[in-house]
Coordinates of C-alpha atoms in Angstrom, one line a residue:
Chain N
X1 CA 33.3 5.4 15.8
X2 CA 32.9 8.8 15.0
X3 CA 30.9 10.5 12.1
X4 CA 33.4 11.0 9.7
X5 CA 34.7 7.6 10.3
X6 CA 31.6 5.9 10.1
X7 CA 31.0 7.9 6.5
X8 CA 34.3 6.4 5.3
X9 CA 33.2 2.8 6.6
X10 CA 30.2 2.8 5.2
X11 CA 31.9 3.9 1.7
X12 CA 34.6 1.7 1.4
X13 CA 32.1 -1.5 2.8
X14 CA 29.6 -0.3 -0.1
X15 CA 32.6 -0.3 -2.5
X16 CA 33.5 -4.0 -1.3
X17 CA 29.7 -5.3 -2.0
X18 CA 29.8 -4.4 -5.6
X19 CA 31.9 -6.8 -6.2
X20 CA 29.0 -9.7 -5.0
X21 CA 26.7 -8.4 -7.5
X22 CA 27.4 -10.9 -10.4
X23 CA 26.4 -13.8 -7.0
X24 CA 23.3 -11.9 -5.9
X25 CA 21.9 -11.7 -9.5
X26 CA 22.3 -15.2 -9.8
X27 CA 21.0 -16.1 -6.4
X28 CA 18.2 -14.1 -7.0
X29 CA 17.3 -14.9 -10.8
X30 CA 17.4 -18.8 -9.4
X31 CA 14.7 -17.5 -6.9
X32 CA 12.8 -14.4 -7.5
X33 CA 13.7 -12.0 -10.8
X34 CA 16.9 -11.0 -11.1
X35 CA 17.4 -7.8 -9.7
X36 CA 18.7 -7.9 -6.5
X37 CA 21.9 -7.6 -8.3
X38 CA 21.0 -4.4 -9.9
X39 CA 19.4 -2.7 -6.8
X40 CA 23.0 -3.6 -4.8
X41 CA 25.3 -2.3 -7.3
X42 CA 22.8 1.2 -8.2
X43 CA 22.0 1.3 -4.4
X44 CA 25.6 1.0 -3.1
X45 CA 26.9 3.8 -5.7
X46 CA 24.3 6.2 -5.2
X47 CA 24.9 6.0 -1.4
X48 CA 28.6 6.1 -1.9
X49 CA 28.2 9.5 -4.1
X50 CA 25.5 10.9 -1.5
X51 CA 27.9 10.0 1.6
X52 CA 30.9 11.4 -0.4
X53 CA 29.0 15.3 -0.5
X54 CA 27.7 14.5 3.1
X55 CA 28.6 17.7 5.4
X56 CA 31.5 16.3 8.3
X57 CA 29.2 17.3 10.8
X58 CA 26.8 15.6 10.1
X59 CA 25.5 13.3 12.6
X60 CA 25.3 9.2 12.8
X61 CA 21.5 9.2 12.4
X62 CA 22.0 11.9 9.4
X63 CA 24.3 9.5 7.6
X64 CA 22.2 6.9 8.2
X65 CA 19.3 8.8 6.6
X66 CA 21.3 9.9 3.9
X67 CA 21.7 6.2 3.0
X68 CA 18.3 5.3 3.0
X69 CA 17.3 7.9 0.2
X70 CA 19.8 7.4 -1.8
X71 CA 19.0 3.6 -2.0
X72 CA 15.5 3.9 -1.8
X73 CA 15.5 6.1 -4.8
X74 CA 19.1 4.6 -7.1
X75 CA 16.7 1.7 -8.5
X76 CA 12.9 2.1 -6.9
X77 CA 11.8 -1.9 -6.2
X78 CA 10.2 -3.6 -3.6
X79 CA 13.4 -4.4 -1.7
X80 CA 14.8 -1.2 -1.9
X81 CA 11.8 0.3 -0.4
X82 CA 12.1 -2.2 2.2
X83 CA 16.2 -2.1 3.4
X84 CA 15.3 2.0 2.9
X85 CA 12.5 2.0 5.2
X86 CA 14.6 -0.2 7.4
X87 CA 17.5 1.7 7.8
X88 CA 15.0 4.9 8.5
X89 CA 14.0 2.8 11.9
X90 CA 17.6 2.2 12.7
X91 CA 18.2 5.9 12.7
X92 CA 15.7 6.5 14.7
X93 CA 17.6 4.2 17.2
X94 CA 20.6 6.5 17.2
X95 CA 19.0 10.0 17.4
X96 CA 21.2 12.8 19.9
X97 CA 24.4 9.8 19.3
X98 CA 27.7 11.0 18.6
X99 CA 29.2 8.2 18.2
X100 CA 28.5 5.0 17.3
X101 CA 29.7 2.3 19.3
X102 CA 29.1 -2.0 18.6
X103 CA 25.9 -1.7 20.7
X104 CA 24.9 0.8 19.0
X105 CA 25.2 -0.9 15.6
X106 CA 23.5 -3.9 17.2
X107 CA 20.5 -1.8 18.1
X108 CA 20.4 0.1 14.6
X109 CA 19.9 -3.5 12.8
X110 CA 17.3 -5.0 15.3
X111 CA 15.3 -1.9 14.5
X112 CA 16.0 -2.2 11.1
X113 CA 15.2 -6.0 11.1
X114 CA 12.5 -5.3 13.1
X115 CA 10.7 -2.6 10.4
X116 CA 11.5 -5.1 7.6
X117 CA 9.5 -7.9 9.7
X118 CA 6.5 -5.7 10.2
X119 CA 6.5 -3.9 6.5
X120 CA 6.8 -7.7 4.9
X121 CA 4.5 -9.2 7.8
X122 CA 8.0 -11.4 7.9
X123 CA 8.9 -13.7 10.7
X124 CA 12.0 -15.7 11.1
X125 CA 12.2 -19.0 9.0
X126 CA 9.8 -17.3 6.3
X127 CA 13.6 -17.6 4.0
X128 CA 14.4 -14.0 3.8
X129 CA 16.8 -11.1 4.5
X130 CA 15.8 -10.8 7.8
X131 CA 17.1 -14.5 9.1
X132 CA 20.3 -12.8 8.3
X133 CA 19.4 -9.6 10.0
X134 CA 18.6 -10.8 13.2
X135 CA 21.4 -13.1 14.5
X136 CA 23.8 -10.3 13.4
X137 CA 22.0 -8.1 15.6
X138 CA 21.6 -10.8 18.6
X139 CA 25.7 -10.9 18.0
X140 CA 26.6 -7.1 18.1
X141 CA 24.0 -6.2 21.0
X142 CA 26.3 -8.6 23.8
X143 CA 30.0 -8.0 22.0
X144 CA 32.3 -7.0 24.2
X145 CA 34.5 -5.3 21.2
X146 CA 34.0 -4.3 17.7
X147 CA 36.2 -6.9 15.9
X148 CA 35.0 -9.9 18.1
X149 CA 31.2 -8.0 17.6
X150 CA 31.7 -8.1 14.0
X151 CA 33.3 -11.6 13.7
X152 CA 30.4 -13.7 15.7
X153 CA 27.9 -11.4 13.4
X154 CA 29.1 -12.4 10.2
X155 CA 29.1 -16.2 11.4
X156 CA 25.6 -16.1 13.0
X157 CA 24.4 -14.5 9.5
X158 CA 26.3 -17.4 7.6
X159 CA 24.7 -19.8 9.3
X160 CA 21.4 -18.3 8.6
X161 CA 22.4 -17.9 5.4
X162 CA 23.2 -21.6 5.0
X163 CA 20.4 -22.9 6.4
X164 CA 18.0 -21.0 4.3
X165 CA 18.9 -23.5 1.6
X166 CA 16.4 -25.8 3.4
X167 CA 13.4 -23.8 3.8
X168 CA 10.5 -23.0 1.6
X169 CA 10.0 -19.4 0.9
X170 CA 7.4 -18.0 2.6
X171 CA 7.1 -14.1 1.3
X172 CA 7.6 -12.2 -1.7
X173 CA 7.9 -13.6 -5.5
X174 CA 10.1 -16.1 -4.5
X175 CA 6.9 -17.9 -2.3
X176 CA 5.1 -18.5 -5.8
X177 CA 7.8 -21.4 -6.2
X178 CA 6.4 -23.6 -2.9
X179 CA 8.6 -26.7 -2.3
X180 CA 10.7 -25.8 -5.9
X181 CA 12.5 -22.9 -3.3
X182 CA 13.7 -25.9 -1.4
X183 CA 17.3 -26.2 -2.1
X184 CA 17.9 -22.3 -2.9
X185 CA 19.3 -20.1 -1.0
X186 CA 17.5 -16.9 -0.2
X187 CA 19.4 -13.6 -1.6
X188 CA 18.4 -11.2 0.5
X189 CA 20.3 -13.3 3.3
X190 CA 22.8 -13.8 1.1
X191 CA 23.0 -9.7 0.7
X192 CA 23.2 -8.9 4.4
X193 CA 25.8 -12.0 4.8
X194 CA 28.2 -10.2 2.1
X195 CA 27.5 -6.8 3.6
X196 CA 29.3 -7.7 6.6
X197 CA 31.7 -9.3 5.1
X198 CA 32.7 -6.2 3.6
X199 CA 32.0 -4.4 6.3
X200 CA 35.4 -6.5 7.6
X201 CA 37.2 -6.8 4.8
X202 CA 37.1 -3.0 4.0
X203 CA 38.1 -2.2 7.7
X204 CA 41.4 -4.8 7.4
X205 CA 42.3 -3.4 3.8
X206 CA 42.2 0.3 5.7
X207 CA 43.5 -0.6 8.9
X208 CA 46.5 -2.1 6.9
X209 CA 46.9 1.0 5.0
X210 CA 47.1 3.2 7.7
X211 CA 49.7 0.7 9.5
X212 CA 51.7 1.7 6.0
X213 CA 51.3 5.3 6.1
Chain J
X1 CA -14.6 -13.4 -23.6
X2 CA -15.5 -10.2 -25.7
X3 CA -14.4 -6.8 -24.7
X4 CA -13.3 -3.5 -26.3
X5 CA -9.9 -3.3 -25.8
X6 CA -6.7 -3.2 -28.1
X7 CA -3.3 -5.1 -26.1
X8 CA -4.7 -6.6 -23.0
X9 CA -1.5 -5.3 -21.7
X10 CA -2.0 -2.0 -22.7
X11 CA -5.1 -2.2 -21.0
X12 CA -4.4 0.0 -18.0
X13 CA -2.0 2.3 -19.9
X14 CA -4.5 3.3 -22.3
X15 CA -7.3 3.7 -19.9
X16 CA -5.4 6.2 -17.8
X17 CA -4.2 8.1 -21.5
X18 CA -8.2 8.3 -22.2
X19 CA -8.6 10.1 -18.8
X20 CA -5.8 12.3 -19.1
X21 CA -6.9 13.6 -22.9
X22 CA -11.0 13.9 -21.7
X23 CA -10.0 15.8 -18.7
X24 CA -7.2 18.0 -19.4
X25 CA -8.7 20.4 -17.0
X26 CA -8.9 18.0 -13.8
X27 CA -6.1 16.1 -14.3
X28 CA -2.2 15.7 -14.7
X29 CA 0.4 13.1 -15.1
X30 CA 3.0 15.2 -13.0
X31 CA 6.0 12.9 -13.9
X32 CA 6.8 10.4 -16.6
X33 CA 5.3 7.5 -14.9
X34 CA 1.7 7.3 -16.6
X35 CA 0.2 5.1 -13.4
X36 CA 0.8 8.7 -11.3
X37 CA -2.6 10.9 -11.7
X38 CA -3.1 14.0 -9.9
X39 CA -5.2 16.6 -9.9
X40 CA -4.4 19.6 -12.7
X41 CA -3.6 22.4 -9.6
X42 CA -1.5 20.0 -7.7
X43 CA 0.0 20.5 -5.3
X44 CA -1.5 22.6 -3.4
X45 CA 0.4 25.0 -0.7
X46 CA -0.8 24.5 2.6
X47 CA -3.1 22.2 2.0
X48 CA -3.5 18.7 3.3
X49 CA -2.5 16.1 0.2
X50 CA -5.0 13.0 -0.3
X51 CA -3.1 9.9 -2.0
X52 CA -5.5 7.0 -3.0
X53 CA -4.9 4.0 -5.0
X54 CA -4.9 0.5 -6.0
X55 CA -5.5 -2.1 -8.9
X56 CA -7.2 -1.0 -11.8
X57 CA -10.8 -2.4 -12.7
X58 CA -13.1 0.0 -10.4
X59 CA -13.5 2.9 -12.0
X60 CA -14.9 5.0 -10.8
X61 CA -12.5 3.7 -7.6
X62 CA -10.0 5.5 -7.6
X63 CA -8.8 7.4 -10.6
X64 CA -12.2 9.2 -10.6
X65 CA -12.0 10.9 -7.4
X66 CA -9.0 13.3 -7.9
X67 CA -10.1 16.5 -8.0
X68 CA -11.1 19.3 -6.1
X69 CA -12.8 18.4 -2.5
X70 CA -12.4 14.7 -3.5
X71 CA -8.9 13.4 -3.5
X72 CA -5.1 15.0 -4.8
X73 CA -3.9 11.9 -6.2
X74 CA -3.9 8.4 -7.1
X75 CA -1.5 5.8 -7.9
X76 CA -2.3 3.4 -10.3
X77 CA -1.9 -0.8 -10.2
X78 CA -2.6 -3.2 -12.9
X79 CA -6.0 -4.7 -12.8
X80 CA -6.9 -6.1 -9.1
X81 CA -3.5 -5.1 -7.9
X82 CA -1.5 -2.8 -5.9
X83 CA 0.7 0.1 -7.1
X84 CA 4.3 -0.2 -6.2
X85 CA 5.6 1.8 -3.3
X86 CA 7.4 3.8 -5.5
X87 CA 4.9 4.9 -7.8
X88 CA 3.4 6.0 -4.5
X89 CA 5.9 7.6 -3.5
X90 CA 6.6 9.7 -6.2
X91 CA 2.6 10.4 -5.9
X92 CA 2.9 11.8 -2.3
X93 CA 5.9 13.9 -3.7
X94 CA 3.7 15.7 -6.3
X95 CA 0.5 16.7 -4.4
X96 CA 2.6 17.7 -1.0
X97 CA 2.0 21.2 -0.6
X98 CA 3.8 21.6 2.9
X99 CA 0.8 20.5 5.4
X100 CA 1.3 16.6 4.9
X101 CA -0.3 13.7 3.1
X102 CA -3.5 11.2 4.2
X103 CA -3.0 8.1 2.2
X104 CA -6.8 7.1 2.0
X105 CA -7.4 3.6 0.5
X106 CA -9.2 0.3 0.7
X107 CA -7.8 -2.3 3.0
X108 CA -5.9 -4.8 1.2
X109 CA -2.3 -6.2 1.8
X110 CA -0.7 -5.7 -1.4
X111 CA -1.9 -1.6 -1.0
X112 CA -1.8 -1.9 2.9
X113 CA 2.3 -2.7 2.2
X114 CA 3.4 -0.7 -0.6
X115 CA 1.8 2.4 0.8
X116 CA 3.2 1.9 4.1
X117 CA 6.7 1.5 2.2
X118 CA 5.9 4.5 0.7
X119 CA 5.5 6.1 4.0
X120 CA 9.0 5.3 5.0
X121 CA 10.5 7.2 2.0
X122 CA 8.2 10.0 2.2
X123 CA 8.9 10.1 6.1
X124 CA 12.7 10.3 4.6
X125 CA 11.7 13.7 2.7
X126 CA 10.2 15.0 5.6
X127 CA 6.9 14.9 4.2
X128 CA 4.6 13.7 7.2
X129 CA 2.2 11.2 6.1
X130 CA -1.0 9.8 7.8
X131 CA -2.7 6.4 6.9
X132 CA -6.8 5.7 7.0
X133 CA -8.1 2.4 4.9
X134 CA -11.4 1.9 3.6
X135 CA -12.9 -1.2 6.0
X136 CA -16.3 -1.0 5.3
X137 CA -17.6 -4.5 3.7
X138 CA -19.6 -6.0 6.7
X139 CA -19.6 -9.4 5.1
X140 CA -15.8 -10.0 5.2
X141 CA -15.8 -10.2 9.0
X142 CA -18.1 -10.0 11.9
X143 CA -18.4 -6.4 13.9
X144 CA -15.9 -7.9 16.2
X145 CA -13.1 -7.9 13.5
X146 CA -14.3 -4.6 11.7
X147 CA -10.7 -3.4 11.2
X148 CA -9.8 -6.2 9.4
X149 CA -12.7 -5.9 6.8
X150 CA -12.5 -5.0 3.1
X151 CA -12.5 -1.9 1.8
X152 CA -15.0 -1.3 -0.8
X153 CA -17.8 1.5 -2.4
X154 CA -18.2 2.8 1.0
X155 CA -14.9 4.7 0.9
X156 CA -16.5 7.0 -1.5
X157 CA -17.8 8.6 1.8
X158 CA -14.6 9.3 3.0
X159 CA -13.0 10.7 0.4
X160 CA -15.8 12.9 0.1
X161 CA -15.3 14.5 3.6
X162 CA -12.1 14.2 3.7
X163 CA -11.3 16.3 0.6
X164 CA -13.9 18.7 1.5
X165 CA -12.2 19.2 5.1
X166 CA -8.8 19.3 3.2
X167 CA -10.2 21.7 0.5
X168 CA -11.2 24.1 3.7
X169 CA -7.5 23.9 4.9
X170 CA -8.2 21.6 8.1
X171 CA -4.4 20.6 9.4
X172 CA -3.8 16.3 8.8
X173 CA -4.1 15.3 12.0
X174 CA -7.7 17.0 11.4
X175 CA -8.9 15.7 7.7
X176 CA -6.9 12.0 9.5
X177 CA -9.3 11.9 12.2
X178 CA -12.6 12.8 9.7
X179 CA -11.9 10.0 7.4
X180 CA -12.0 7.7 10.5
X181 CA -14.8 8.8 11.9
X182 CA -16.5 8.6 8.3
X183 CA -14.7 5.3 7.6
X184 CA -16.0 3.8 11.5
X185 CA -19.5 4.8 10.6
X186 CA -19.6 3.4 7.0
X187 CA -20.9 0.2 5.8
X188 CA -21.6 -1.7 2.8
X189 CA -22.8 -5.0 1.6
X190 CA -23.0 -6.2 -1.8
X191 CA -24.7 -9.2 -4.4
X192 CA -22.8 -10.8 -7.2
X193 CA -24.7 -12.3 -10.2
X194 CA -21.9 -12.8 -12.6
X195 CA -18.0 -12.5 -12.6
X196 CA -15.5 -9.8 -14.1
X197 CA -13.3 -11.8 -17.1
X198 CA -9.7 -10.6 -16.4
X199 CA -8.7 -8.9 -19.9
X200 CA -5.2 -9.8 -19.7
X201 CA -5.3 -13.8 -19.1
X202 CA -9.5 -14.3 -19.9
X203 CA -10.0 -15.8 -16.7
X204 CA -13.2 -15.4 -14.5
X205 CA -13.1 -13.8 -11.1
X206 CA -15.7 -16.2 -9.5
X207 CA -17.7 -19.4 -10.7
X208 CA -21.3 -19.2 -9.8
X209 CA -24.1 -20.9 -11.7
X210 CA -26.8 -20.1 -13.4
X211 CA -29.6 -18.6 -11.5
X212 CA -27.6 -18.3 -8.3
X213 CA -26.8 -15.1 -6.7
X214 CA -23.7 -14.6 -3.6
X215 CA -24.4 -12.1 -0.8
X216 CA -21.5 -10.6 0.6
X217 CA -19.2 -11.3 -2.5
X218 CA -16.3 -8.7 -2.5
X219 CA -15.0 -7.0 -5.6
X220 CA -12.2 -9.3 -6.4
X221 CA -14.8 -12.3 -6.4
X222 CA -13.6 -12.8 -2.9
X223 CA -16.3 -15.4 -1.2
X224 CA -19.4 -14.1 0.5
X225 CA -21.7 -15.2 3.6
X226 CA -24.5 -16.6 1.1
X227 CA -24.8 -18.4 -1.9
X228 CA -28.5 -19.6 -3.2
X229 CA -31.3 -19.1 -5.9
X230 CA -31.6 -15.6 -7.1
X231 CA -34.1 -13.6 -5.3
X232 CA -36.2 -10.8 -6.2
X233 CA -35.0 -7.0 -5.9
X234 CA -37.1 -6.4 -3.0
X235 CA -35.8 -9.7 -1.1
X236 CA -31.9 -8.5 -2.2
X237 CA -32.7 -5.3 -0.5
X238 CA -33.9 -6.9 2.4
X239 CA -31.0 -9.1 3.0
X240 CA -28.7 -6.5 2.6
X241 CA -30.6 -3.0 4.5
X242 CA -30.7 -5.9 7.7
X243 CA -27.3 -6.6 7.7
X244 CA -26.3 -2.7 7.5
X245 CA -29.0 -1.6 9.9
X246 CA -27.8 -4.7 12.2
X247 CA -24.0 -3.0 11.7
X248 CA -24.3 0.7 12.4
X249 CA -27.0 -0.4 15.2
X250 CA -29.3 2.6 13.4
X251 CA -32.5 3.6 15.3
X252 CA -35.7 5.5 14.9
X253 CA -34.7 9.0 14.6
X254 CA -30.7 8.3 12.9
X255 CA -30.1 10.0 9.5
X256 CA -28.1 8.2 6.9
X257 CA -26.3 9.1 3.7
X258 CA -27.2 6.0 1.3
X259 CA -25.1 4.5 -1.6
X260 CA -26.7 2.3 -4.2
X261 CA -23.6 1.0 -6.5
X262 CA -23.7 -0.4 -10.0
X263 CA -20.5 -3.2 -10.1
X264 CA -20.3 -2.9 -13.8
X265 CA -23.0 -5.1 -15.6
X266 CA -25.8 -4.5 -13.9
X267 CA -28.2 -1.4 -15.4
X268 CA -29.1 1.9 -13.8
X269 CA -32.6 0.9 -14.1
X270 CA -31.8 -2.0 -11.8
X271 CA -29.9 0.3 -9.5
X272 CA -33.2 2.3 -8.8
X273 CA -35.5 -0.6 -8.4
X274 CA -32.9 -1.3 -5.3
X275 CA -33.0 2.6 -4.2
X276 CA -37.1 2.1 -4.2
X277 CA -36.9 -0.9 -1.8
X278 CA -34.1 0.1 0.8
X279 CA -36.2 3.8 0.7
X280 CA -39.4 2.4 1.9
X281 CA -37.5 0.2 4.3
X282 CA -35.7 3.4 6.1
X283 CA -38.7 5.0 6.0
X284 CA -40.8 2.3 7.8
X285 CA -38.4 2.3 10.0
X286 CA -38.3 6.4 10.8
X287 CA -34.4 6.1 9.6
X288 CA -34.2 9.6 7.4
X289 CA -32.1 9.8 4.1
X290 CA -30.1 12.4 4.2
X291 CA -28.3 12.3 0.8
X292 CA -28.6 9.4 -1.8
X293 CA -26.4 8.3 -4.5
X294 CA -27.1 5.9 -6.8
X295 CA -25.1 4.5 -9.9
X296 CA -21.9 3.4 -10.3
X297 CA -19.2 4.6 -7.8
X298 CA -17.3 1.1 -7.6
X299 CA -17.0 -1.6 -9.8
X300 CA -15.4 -4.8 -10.5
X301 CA -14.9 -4.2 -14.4
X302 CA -18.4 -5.7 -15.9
X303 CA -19.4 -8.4 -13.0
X304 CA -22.7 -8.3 -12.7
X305 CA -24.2 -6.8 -9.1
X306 CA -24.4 -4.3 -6.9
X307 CA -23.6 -2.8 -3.5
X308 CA -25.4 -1.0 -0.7
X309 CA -23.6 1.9 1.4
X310 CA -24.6 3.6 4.8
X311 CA -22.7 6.1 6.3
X312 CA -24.9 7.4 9.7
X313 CA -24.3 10.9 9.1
X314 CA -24.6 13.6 12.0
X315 CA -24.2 17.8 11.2
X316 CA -20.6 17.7 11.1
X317 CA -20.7 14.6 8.4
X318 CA -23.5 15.5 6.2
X319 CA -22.0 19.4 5.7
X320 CA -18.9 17.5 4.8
X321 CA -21.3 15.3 2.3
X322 CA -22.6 18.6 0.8
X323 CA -19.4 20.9 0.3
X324 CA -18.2 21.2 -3.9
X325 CA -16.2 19.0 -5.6
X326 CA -15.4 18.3 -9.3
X327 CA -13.6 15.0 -10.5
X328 CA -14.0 13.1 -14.0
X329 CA -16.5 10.9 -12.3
X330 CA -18.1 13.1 -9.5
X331 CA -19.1 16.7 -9.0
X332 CA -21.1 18.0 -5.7
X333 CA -22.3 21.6 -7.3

């Protein structure tokens, strides 16, 4: 994927995620307080507006930069800090690229799961964005293609996603409610999950309109 | 509990409006967040930025130490706990003058997290950022764990040189590597007599009874090494000089800088009766004093108690020690 394409993906997916706003607010206000809904919606359209006045030459770890300060600063919050700092490392992983190929993407978010672990002293199991994180990454790292890549990513992070509804949370404000978190699921998951998924449903709405065109 | 205060949660806000309208001359709110304090001629070009913080509750820790040749600025937490990352942030942002940021604080998770968060997003502006904490409280773990120790009165040391190498233009890596080699030859243990009452919820930092003293209490009311009868000044002394002596293996001939810290309740008259015993000590002992302080440099809002600083100074340290600085709380003259 070059540049210019990887801008435009990472637009329209951001565009897609909006639309699980109303879930994440709920998810989270359920488990922590509230605002994960806010800081996807703000995030996602300040990164959209950044990406949109991005220079074309710009590079894959410029974008992903770019991305990073526009959500860290859209609605300042724990999280925001967090997914910021995390996408900071994954650039780092794709410094003198081109173009971005499925490895590449599965390296970006170990490095990014990887800062968000260390940051939040978070492990796997502790119920939080970063169960999701990593089995997407484990998926992308050994695809053989994009769309296959992609697929097992989004049903590794499902599962993890599902299966946070059993654990107690371990980290954050959502750890003050011990057992009560039982039964929950975690948000944060739950936000990678959808990412993904619009990550793939953006990509079939466009590569439909271009089979139209 | 009785205390001076109008909305307990107003508490912090109006503290830090008090500061800001007694020292117009030191100090600025450089944005519209009122838990960002920096000093009035920030930022400085060239010069190295030092960002402090934490929970409120310790004054003079930390708002009192912006200024010049002490720190550039300090984000502010509600009592006992950390400032958010972005609050920190937009701190590092208004006292970078081009040559980087130390972020110089006392070592703590919540602060230890949201600074390094803030480190990220600074890294993001391209404004290079270093990281020293305050680990000086000896009785929070043995010498074999020593980076994993509290941070407490003992950072006042570090800010000290620190701002004073910053103030003479010294590059990050530079003022980085004083504050650790201030920070890795400071230590500090404290007494508790009596706990801080949180003004927002009336709730006591410790228990202890009547009579009883804790050794090695920290200034959250986190547990110390010792709990018994309370002892006389001289004995205190004792307890405490041993431990620090024991720490910084001092000798004959080694030149200290000592700290004697009020923690809020406990008078200045008290403070000095310490200062006599832990002289005569150092003395006896052929340790010399190279600078003293003595009053309140680090409290825990009015818990009763106080704390006792080395830092084994050499040349290089003590001219640090001795260069100007002006803060609300502290001027070197």
């Amino acid at each position: 994927m070059r540049p210019v394409e990887l801008n435009e993906s990472i637009r329209r997916s951001l565009a897609e995620l909006v639309g699980y706003a109303d879930e994440l607010r709920d998810l989270d206000q359920a488990l922590g307080d509230g605002d994960l809904g806010v800081t996807i919606s703000l995030g996602a359209n300040a990164v959209i507006e950044s990406l949109t006045t991005l220079a074309d030459d710009a590079t894959p770890a410029e974008i992903a930069k770019t991305c990073a300060k526009a959500f860290a600063n859209a609605n300042p919050s724990t999280m925001a800090a967090l997914v910021a700092g995390g996408l900071l490392a994954g650039s780092k992983t794709w410094a003198g690229l081109t173009e971005i190929g499925t490895a590449d993407a599965g390296r970006f978010i170990r490095a990014a799961g990887e800062n968000i672990g260390q940051r939040g002293k978070t492990q796997i199991g502790d119920k939080t964005i970063l169960d999701a994180i990593m089995p997407a990454a484990d998926a992308l790292e050994v695809a053989s293609d994009g769309t296959s890549g992609l697929d097992a990513a989004i049903a590794g992070a499902e599962r993890a996603v599902v299966e946070t509804r059993d654990l107690q949370s371990r980290r954050g404000r959502a750890s003050w409610m011990q057992e009560r978190s039982i039964g929950l699921q975690d948000p944060g998951a739950t936000a990678f999950w959808r990412y993904l998924e619009s990550w793939r449903a953006a990509e079939s709405v466009a590569a439909k309109g271009k089979e139209l065109a | 509990m009785k205390k001076i205060i109008n909305e307990p949660d107003r508490f912090v806000d109006e503290m830090i409006e008090g500061i800001l309208l007694a020292h117009p001359d030191l100090v600025k709110t450089p944005g519209t967040d009122p838990r960002v304090l920096v000093r009035a001629d920030a930022p400085l070009a060239g010069r190295v930025g030092i960002l402090t913080g934490g929970g409120s509750g310790h004054l003079p820790l930390f708002k009192g130490y912006v200024g010049m040749g002490l720190c550039s600025g300090v984000a502010i937490g509600n009592v006992f706990s950390s400032p958010s990352s972005q609050q920190i942030f937009e701190a590092t942002k208004a006292i970078s003058g081009g040559a980087g940021v130390l972020y110089l604080y006392g070592n703590y998770g919540g602060d230890v997290f949201n600074f390094d968060l803030a480190g990220d997003l600074a890294e993001l502006e391209d404004i290079p950022t270093q990281t020293v904490v305050g680990r000086d409280d000896v009785a929070s773990q043995p010498n074999e764990r020593k980076t994993d120790r509290r941070g407490v009165a003992g950072i006042f040391f570090a800010y000290k040189a620190a701002g004073a190498a910053a103030e003479r233009g010294d590059t990050l890596e530079e003022v980085a590597a004083i504050a650790e080699d201030v920070v890795e030859h400071t230590a500090t243990m404290g007494v508790g007599l009596s706990p801080t009452i949180f003004p927002t919820t009336g709730a006591k930092s410790f228990d202890l009874p009547e009579g009883e003293m804790e050794i090695g209490i920290g200034i959250h009311g986190e547990p110390g090494i010792h709990r018994g009868p309370l002892e006389t000044a001289d004995a205190i002394a004792d307890r405490l000089v041993t431990a620090l002596i024991a720490d910084l293996d001092l000798t004959a001939g080694d030149r200290v800088a000592v700290l004697v810290n009020g923690l809020g309740a406990t008078p200045l008259e008290e403070l000095y009766v310490l200062y006599r015993r832990v002289h005569q000590i150092l003395t006896g002992l052929n340790i010399s004093i190279a600078k003293k302080y003595v009053g309140e440099y680090a409290t825990s809002l009015e818990m009763a108690g106080a704390s006792i600083s080395f830092l084994k100074v050499n040349d290089a340290r003590l001219a640090l020690l001795q260069a100007p600085a002006k803060s609300p709380f502290f001027e070197e003259v």
